[in-house]
Amino acid sequence: MRGYPSQHSDETRARGAALLALIGAVVLVLGVGCARRAPEGARVETTVYVARRIRTLDEKRPEAEALAVRRGQLVAVGTKAEVLKAAGEGARVVDYGNAVVVPGLVDAHAHIAGLGRSLTVARLEEARSVEDVVRRLGEAPSTSFQGDWLIGKGWDQNGWPGKEFPGRAELDARFPKTPVYLTRVDHHAAWVNGEALRRAGITRETPDPAGGRILRDAKGEPTGVLVDNAMDLVTRVVPAPTDEQLEARLAAALERCAQVGLTGVHDAGMDLRTFRKLQAWDMAGRLPVRVYAMADGQGEDRHTYLELGTYGGRMLEMKAVKFLLDGALGSRGAALHEPYSDAPKETGLLLMEPRELEARTWAFMERGFQVCIHAIGDRANTLVVDTLIRAAAGTGTQPLRHRVEHAQILRPEDIQKLGAAGLVASVQPTHATSDMGWAEARLGAERLKGAYAWKSLKEAGAVLALGSDFPIENPDVLAGLYAARTRQDAAGKPEGGWQPQERLSGEEALEGFTVGPAWASFAEARRGRLMEGMDADFTVLSVDPVLDEPRKLVDAKVVATVVDGREVYRAP
């Protein structure tokens, strides 16, 4: 990997090298710790797990004291005495004491490669000003570089004085010859310096691409901020990560997923290179958590995915495709029917023409793919709901459980239409608590009634599959359970919750991270509940996410994560 430019200190170099070495060690741990199931005929140990409470989500037996696991499956669920008897003599017993066991928690919308990248590049979350960002970049580890490009992520101008988009001047002063590429917290805008613009060939004469916007100053010069499809003008000239970098990033991300209690992740738009790497790891028995991958239907990889068709491995599946129709609310890229309340001349961006969206939707549906479409703004959601309903009827693929990813801002009639069609609403609770401080300024009070409307979607008939959208949000699933139940930040504000009528109950929130993702990935017969014959995927928590006060989730801990009968994480 390329070393630091001259302005970085030896101390920072050492810190980066140590980080890369640590991540490389994670790769080895994953390779050693994730063995396949024992072959048929081999002696197989039965393990009995005991806890204060086992919340099964099985209507016939919602609670239990113990469960027995053999060959990666649940062979008994019930009282401790019942399970020990069913397990037979010689069973190994694991007692989790006062902890609570729940079905394996699954993030229904996330980005594994993005999380790995965010764990290794310059971290800009919580930066409070442009100056703070520049300071952090000066201290960035060597893992932040792709080639000689300095990469960072997570800036958010909404937390800065004035809340204005930044410019390139401060970056140019600190990094005059090093190209800098920094993605916004929502990954729908990038902030770059003059050297990055020069290498990408972006000048005042460069037109805005379809579905994108180059922000410009009063003289027409690019400011350094690129929104949505305009980001592609720069990313196409950024060197790809090396094989070493990619492996280290993926390993770090998967390890992090296990640590936060996730037994599975729905990856929302996987590039072909990442898919091939995870496919090889799956064949070698090296995946610690299950991955339900959506093919990247936005870029050129889509042609290969269409040719290959769907894929089913042991821990990795690809039965879905992901499209993006609009941008994000924070960067005013979400496509709205009416102008933004705080920007009367802007209505957001469509990243794909409706005809192209329909054509791609039909093509993938006819190849047997579940179609999942990103829609934030109310105009985008109208187009997505109508497109999915029309195409599913035309191709006869309603059973493929097509999905609206985010379903963030909807008109009341579209909420009802989405639910009546039986579409999956793949929503992210922590988006609401992250956005609540400024969302009304963007939308106004009336449109806010249909924003982050989880309860309304559920009552309309939609299947809720909850996620985080990491690395845009933290992968901590406990934070998602808390936000779903309270619609409050970690400090308990606002009192009573933001738009409290859309809160979910404790059981609804838990189902959203278990039963919902299982249904949304065609796995409801094997996962999502703890019942005999189902896969032994479960998460062990220090609190009961249903009965305990929601506030306890803020300080709760993941005790253990068990996937396919293997404990892939145990708290120290």
mmCIF file of N, CA, C and O in Angstrom, residues 1-8 12-13 120-122 137-152 175 178-180 238-242 245 249:
data_model
loop_
_atom_site.group_PDB
_atom_site.id
_atom_site.type_symbol
_atom_site.label_atom_id
_atom_site.label_comp_id
_atom_site.label_asym_id
_atom_site.label_seq_id
_atom_site.Cartn_x
_atom_site.Cartn_y
_atom_site.Cartn_z
ATOM 1 N N MET A 1 0.842 -1.204 0.000
ATOM 2 C CA MET A 1 0.000 0.000 0.000
ATOM 3 C C MET A 1 0.873 1.249 0.000
ATOM 4 O O MET A 1 1.917 1.285 0.623
ATOM 5 N N ARG A 2 0.405 2.275 -0.647
ATOM 6 C CA ARG A 2 1.181 3.500 -0.747
ATOM 7 C C ARG A 2 1.324 4.159 0.616
ATOM 8 O O ARG A 2 0.408 4.171 1.425
ATOM 9 N N GLY A 3 2.500 4.719 0.868
ATOM 10 C CA GLY A 3 2.745 5.384 2.139
ATOM 11 C C GLY A 3 2.157 6.781 2.153
ATOM 12 O O GLY A 3 1.497 7.225 1.232
ATOM 13 N N TYR A 4 2.457 7.520 3.230
ATOM 14 C CA TYR A 4 1.931 8.865 3.387
ATOM 15 C C TYR A 4 2.632 9.863 2.480
ATOM 16 O O TYR A 4 3.811 9.740 2.198
ATOM 17 N N PRO A 5 1.899 10.890 2.061
ATOM 18 C CA PRO A 5 2.580 12.056 1.504
ATOM 19 C C PRO A 5 3.426 12.699 2.606
ATOM 20 O O PRO A 5 3.260 12.390 3.786
ATOM 21 N N SER A 6 4.262 13.595 2.228
ATOM 22 C CA SER A 6 5.253 14.126 3.160
ATOM 23 C C SER A 6 4.656 14.849 4.350
ATOM 24 O O SER A 6 5.291 14.948 5.390
ATOM 25 N N GLN A 7 3.415 15.351 4.246
ATOM 26 C CA GLN A 7 2.892 16.132 5.361
ATOM 27 C C GLN A 7 2.403 15.265 6.518
ATOM 28 O O GLN A 7 1.990 15.765 7.541
ATOM 29 N N HIS A 8 2.456 13.919 6.397
ATOM 30 C CA HIS A 8 2.003 13.049 7.468
ATOM 31 C C HIS A 8 3.188 12.618 8.326
ATOM 32 O O HIS A 8 4.279 12.377 7.824
ATOM 33 N N THR A 12 1.841 8.846 12.723
ATOM 34 C CA THR A 12 0.593 8.499 12.053
ATOM 35 C C THR A 12 0.790 7.313 11.134
ATOM 36 O O THR A 12 -0.064 6.443 11.015
ATOM 37 N N ARG A 13 1.971 7.255 10.485
ATOM 38 C CA ARG A 13 2.286 6.103 9.634
ATOM 39 C C ARG A 13 2.223 4.812 10.470
ATOM 40 O O ARG A 13 1.665 3.801 10.072
ATOM 41 N N THR A 120 -11.658 1.815 7.957
ATOM 42 C CA THR A 120 -10.232 1.924 7.657
ATOM 43 C C THR A 120 -9.815 3.272 7.079
ATOM 44 O O THR A 120 -8.625 3.571 7.050
ATOM 45 N N VAL A 121 -10.761 4.086 6.605
ATOM 46 C CA VAL A 121 -10.400 5.386 6.039
ATOM 47 C C VAL A 121 -10.575 6.468 7.095
ATOM 48 O O VAL A 121 -10.947 6.197 8.234
ATOM 49 N N ALA A 122 -10.319 7.727 6.709
ATOM 50 C CA ALA A 122 -10.456 8.846 7.637
ATOM 51 C C ALA A 122 -11.912 8.976 8.074
ATOM 52 O O ALA A 122 -12.813 9.080 7.248
ATOM 53 N N LEU A 137 -8.140 14.852 8.770
ATOM 54 C CA LEU A 137 -7.476 14.340 7.574
ATOM 55 C C LEU A 137 -5.957 14.347 7.739
ATOM 56 O O LEU A 137 -5.261 13.448 7.252
ATOM 57 N N GLY A 138 -5.447 15.365 8.409
ATOM 58 C CA GLY A 138 -4.012 15.434 8.645
ATOM 59 C C GLY A 138 -3.499 14.317 9.538
ATOM 60 O O GLY A 138 -2.311 14.007 9.528
ATOM 61 N N GLU A 139 -4.406 13.711 10.321
ATOM 62 C CA GLU A 139 -4.030 12.630 11.226
ATOM 63 C C GLU A 139 -4.476 11.264 10.706
ATOM 64 O O GLU A 139 -4.403 10.269 11.429
ATOM 65 N N ALA A 140 -4.945 11.216 9.463
ATOM 66 C CA ALA A 140 -5.518 9.976 8.927
ATOM 67 C C ALA A 140 -4.471 8.879 8.812
ATOM 68 O O ALA A 140 -3.311 9.138 8.462
ATOM 69 N N PRO A 141 -4.842 7.622 9.068
ATOM 70 C CA PRO A 141 -3.900 6.509 8.942
ATOM 71 C C PRO A 141 -3.619 6.183 7.489
ATOM 72 O O PRO A 141 -4.357 6.585 6.578
ATOM 73 N N SER A 142 -2.576 5.426 7.245
ATOM 74 C CA SER A 142 -2.202 5.069 5.878
ATOM 75 C C SER A 142 -3.271 4.253 5.181
ATOM 76 O O SER A 142 -3.359 4.246 3.955
ATOM 77 N N THR A 143 -4.111 3.544 5.947
ATOM 78 C CA THR A 143 -5.186 2.766 5.341
ATOM 79 C C THR A 143 -6.233 3.652 4.671
ATOM 80 O O THR A 143 -7.108 3.156 3.977
ATOM 81 N N SER A 144 -6.142 4.980 4.883
ATOM 82 C CA SER A 144 -7.080 5.914 4.258
ATOM 83 C C SER A 144 -6.761 6.188 2.795
ATOM 84 O O SER A 144 -7.510 6.904 2.127
ATOM 85 N N PHE A 145 -5.660 5.641 2.303
ATOM 86 C CA PHE A 145 -5.249 5.938 0.931
ATOM 87 C C PHE A 145 -5.597 4.803 -0.018
ATOM 88 O O PHE A 145 -5.420 3.628 0.298
ATOM 89 N N GLN A 146 -6.137 5.171 -1.183
ATOM 90 C CA GLN A 146 -6.261 4.274 -2.327
ATOM 91 C C GLN A 146 -5.367 4.870 -3.403
ATOM 92 O O GLN A 146 -5.666 5.935 -3.946
ATOM 93 N N GLY A 147 -4.262 4.184 -3.694
ATOM 94 C CA GLY A 147 -3.239 4.825 -4.501
ATOM 95 C C GLY A 147 -2.726 6.021 -3.723
ATOM 96 O O GLY A 147 -2.420 5.919 -2.536
ATOM 97 N N ASP A 148 -2.661 7.176 -4.374
ATOM 98 C CA ASP A 148 -2.232 8.368 -3.645
ATOM 99 C C ASP A 148 -3.420 9.262 -3.287
ATOM 100 O O ASP A 148 -3.253 10.408 -2.887
ATOM 101 N N TRP A 149 -4.647 8.726 -3.405
ATOM 102 C CA TRP A 149 -5.851 9.471 -3.042
ATOM 103 C C TRP A 149 -6.146 9.293 -1.558
ATOM 104 O O TRP A 149 -6.182 8.173 -1.050
ATOM 105 N N LEU A 150 -6.407 10.409 -0.882
ATOM 106 C CA LEU A 150 -6.807 10.389 0.519
ATOM 107 C C LEU A 150 -8.336 10.286 0.577
ATOM 108 O O LEU A 150 -9.051 11.134 0.052
ATOM 109 N N ILE A 151 -8.829 9.229 1.233
ATOM 110 C CA ILE A 151 -10.250 8.939 1.265
ATOM 111 C C ILE A 151 -10.792 9.117 2.679
ATOM 112 O O ILE A 151 -10.166 8.696 3.657
ATOM 113 N N GLY A 152 -11.956 9.733 2.774
ATOM 114 C CA GLY A 152 -12.612 9.897 4.072
ATOM 115 C C GLY A 152 -14.113 9.786 3.913
ATOM 116 O O GLY A 152 -14.641 9.840 2.802
ATOM 117 N N PHE A 175 -3.931 20.303 1.350
ATOM 118 C CA PHE A 175 -3.533 19.212 0.450
ATOM 119 C C PHE A 175 -3.496 19.722 -1.002
ATOM 120 O O PHE A 175 -4.373 19.397 -1.805
ATOM 121 N N THR A 178 -2.261 16.442 -3.176
ATOM 122 C CA THR A 178 -2.831 15.126 -2.874
ATOM 123 C C THR A 178 -4.326 15.161 -3.171
ATOM 124 O O THR A 178 -5.050 15.973 -2.579
ATOM 125 N N PRO A 179 -4.827 14.323 -4.079
ATOM 126 C CA PRO A 179 -6.272 14.332 -4.343
ATOM 127 C C PRO A 179 -7.033 13.822 -3.128
ATOM 128 O O PRO A 179 -6.635 12.830 -2.504
ATOM 129 N N VAL A 180 -8.110 14.509 -2.786
ATOM 130 C CA VAL A 180 -8.902 14.183 -1.601
ATOM 131 C C VAL A 180 -10.332 13.907 -2.030
ATOM 132 O O VAL A 180 -10.935 14.683 -2.786
ATOM 133 N N VAL A 238 -10.616 7.352 -9.340
ATOM 134 C CA VAL A 238 -9.984 6.952 -8.074
ATOM 135 C C VAL A 238 -9.514 5.507 -8.210
ATOM 136 O O VAL A 238 -10.278 4.644 -8.639
ATOM 137 N N PRO A 239 -8.281 5.205 -7.867
ATOM 138 C CA PRO A 239 -7.804 3.817 -7.964
ATOM 139 C C PRO A 239 -8.646 2.879 -7.106
ATOM 140 O O PRO A 239 -9.065 3.243 -6.003
ATOM 141 N N ALA A 240 -8.897 1.695 -7.624
ATOM 142 C CA ALA A 240 -9.634 0.702 -6.848
ATOM 143 C C ALA A 240 -8.774 0.223 -5.684
ATOM 144 O O ALA A 240 -7.542 0.255 -5.756
ATOM 145 N N PRO A 241 -9.387 -0.234 -4.593
ATOM 146 C CA PRO A 241 -8.576 -0.789 -3.504
ATOM 147 C C PRO A 241 -7.830 -2.027 -3.977
ATOM 148 O O PRO A 241 -8.296 -2.753 -4.858
ATOM 149 N N THR A 242 -6.675 -2.269 -3.420
ATOM 150 C CA THR A 242 -5.911 -3.461 -3.758
ATOM 151 C C THR A 242 -6.637 -4.692 -3.217
ATOM 152 O O THR A 242 -7.545 -4.581 -2.372
ATOM 153 N N GLN A 245 -6.302 -4.660 0.469
ATOM 154 C CA GLN A 245 -7.213 -3.726 1.113
ATOM 155 C C GLN A 245 -8.634 -4.276 1.154
ATOM 156 O O GLN A 245 -9.323 -4.191 2.178
ATOM 157 N N ARG A 249 -10.758 -5.068 4.510
ATOM 158 C CA ARG A 249 -11.983 -4.319 4.776
ATOM 159 C C ARG A 249 -13.172 -5.249 4.983
ATOM 160 O O ARG A 249 -13.973 -5.073 5.912
#
